XYZ file of C-alpha atoms in Angstrom:
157
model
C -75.588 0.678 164.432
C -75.179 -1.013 161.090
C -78.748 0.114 159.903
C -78.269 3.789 160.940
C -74.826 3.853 159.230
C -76.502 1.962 156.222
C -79.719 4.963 156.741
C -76.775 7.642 156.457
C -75.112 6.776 153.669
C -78.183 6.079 151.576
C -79.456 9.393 152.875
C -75.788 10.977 151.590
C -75.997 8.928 148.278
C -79.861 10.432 147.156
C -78.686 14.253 148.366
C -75.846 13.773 146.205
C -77.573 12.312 142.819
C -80.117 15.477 143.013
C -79.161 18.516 140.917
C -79.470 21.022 143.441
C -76.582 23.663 141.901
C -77.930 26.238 139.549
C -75.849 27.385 136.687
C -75.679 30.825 136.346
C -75.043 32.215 132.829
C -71.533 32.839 131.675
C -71.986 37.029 130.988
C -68.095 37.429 130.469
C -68.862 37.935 126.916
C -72.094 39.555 126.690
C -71.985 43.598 126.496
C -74.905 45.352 128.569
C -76.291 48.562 127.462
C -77.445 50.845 130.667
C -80.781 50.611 131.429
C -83.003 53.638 129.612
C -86.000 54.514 131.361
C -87.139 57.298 129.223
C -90.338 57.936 126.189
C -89.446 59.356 123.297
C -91.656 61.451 121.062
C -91.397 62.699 117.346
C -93.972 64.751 116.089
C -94.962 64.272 112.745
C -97.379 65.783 110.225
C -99.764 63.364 109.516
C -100.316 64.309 105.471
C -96.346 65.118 104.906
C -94.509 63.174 107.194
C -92.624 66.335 108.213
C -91.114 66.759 111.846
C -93.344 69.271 113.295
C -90.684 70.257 115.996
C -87.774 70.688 113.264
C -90.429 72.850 111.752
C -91.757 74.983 114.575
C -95.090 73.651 114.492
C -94.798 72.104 117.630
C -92.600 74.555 119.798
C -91.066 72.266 122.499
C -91.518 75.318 125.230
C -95.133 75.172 124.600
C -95.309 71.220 125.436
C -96.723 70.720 129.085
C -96.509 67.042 130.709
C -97.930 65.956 133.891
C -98.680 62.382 135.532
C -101.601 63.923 137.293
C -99.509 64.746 140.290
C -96.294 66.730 139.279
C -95.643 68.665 135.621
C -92.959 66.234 134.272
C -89.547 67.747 132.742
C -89.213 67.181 129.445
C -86.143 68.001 127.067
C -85.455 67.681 123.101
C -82.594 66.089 121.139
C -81.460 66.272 118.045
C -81.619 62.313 116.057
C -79.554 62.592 113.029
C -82.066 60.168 111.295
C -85.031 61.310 112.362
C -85.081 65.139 113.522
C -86.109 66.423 116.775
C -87.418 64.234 119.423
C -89.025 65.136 122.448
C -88.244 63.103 125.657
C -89.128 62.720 129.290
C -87.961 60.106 131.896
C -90.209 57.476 133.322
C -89.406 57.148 137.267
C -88.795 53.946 138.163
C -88.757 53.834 141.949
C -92.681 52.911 141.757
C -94.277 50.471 139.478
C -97.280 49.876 138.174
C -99.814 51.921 136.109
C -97.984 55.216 134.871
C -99.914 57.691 132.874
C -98.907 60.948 131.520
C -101.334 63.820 129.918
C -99.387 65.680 126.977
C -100.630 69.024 125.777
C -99.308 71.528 123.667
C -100.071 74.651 121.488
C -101.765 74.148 118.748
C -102.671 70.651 119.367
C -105.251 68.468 121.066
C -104.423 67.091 124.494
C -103.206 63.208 124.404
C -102.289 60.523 126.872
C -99.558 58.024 127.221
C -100.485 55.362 129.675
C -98.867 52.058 130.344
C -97.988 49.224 132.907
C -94.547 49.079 134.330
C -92.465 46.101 136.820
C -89.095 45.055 137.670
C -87.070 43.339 135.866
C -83.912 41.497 136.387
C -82.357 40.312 133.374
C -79.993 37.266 133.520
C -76.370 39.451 132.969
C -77.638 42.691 132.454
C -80.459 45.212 134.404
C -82.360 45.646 136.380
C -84.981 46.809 133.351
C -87.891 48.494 133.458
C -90.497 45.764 131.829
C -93.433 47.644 130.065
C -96.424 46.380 128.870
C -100.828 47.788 128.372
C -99.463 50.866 126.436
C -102.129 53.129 125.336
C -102.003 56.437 123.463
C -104.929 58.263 122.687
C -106.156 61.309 120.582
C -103.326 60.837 117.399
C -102.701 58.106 115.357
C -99.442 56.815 116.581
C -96.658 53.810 115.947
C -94.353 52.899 118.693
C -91.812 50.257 119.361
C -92.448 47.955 121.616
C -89.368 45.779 123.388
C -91.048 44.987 126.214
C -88.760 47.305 127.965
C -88.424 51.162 128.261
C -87.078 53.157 126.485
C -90.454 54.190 124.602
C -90.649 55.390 121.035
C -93.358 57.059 120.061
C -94.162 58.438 116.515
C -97.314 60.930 116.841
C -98.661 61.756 113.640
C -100.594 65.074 114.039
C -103.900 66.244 111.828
């Protein structure tokens, strides 16, 4: 009896030294911005540097977007810093390779193509993690976070 109670206890001592809790992160403080699961697009002259849609160049009516399945909606805003931006949103319900073809009048068809996944985000998300992105036809910049939202500058010939 004394060697089982001895067995227990020992047993009870080592489960108790390990450091089985995980700490979760204190997120009291931290602010979370919603998640944004959208691509931007501003259209710019390549030689001037002007915004082709503030223009009329680029006539946002004229734009066509489809993932090879569905024609995508797209809509414009109005950035005080940078013009008119087109935009679409990125469904996240199913990951993996997205790719959308962009035409428009005037202009040479392009593609946007890139990787998506979950992800969860210690205090804030879920996110939409992005990552492979490929745009062809037009020179282009874009910012890259790792995470949608997508911003693309296009800079058209």
């Amino acid at each position: 009896m004394l060697q089982k109670s001895a067995l227990f206890f020992l047993t009870l001592f080592i489960l108790s030294c390990s450091n089985s809790k995980t700490e979760l992160p204190d997120c009291s403080l931290v602010d979370c911005d919603v998640a944004d699961n959208t691509v931007y697009i501003l259209f710019l002259d390549a030689d001037t540097d002007e915004n082709l849609l503030d223009n009329g160049d680029v006539q946002s009516e004229t734009v066509l977007i489809n993932d090879g399945t569905n024609e995508i909606t797209h809509s414009i805003v109005e950035n005080t810093e940078m013009g008119t931006i087109l935009y679409f949103n990125v469904n996240p319900a199913n990951y993996g390779n997205k790719s959308f073809d962009i035409t428009f009048e005037g202009g040479e068809p392009f593609t946007i193509s890139f990787n998506t996944s979950y992800l969860e985000g210690e205090c804030c998300g879920p996110f939409t993690e992005i990552d492979d992105i490929e745009i062809t036809t037009y020179t282009n910049d874009f910012s890259h976070y790792g995470t949608l939202p997508l911003n693309i500058v296009l800079y058209i010939d």
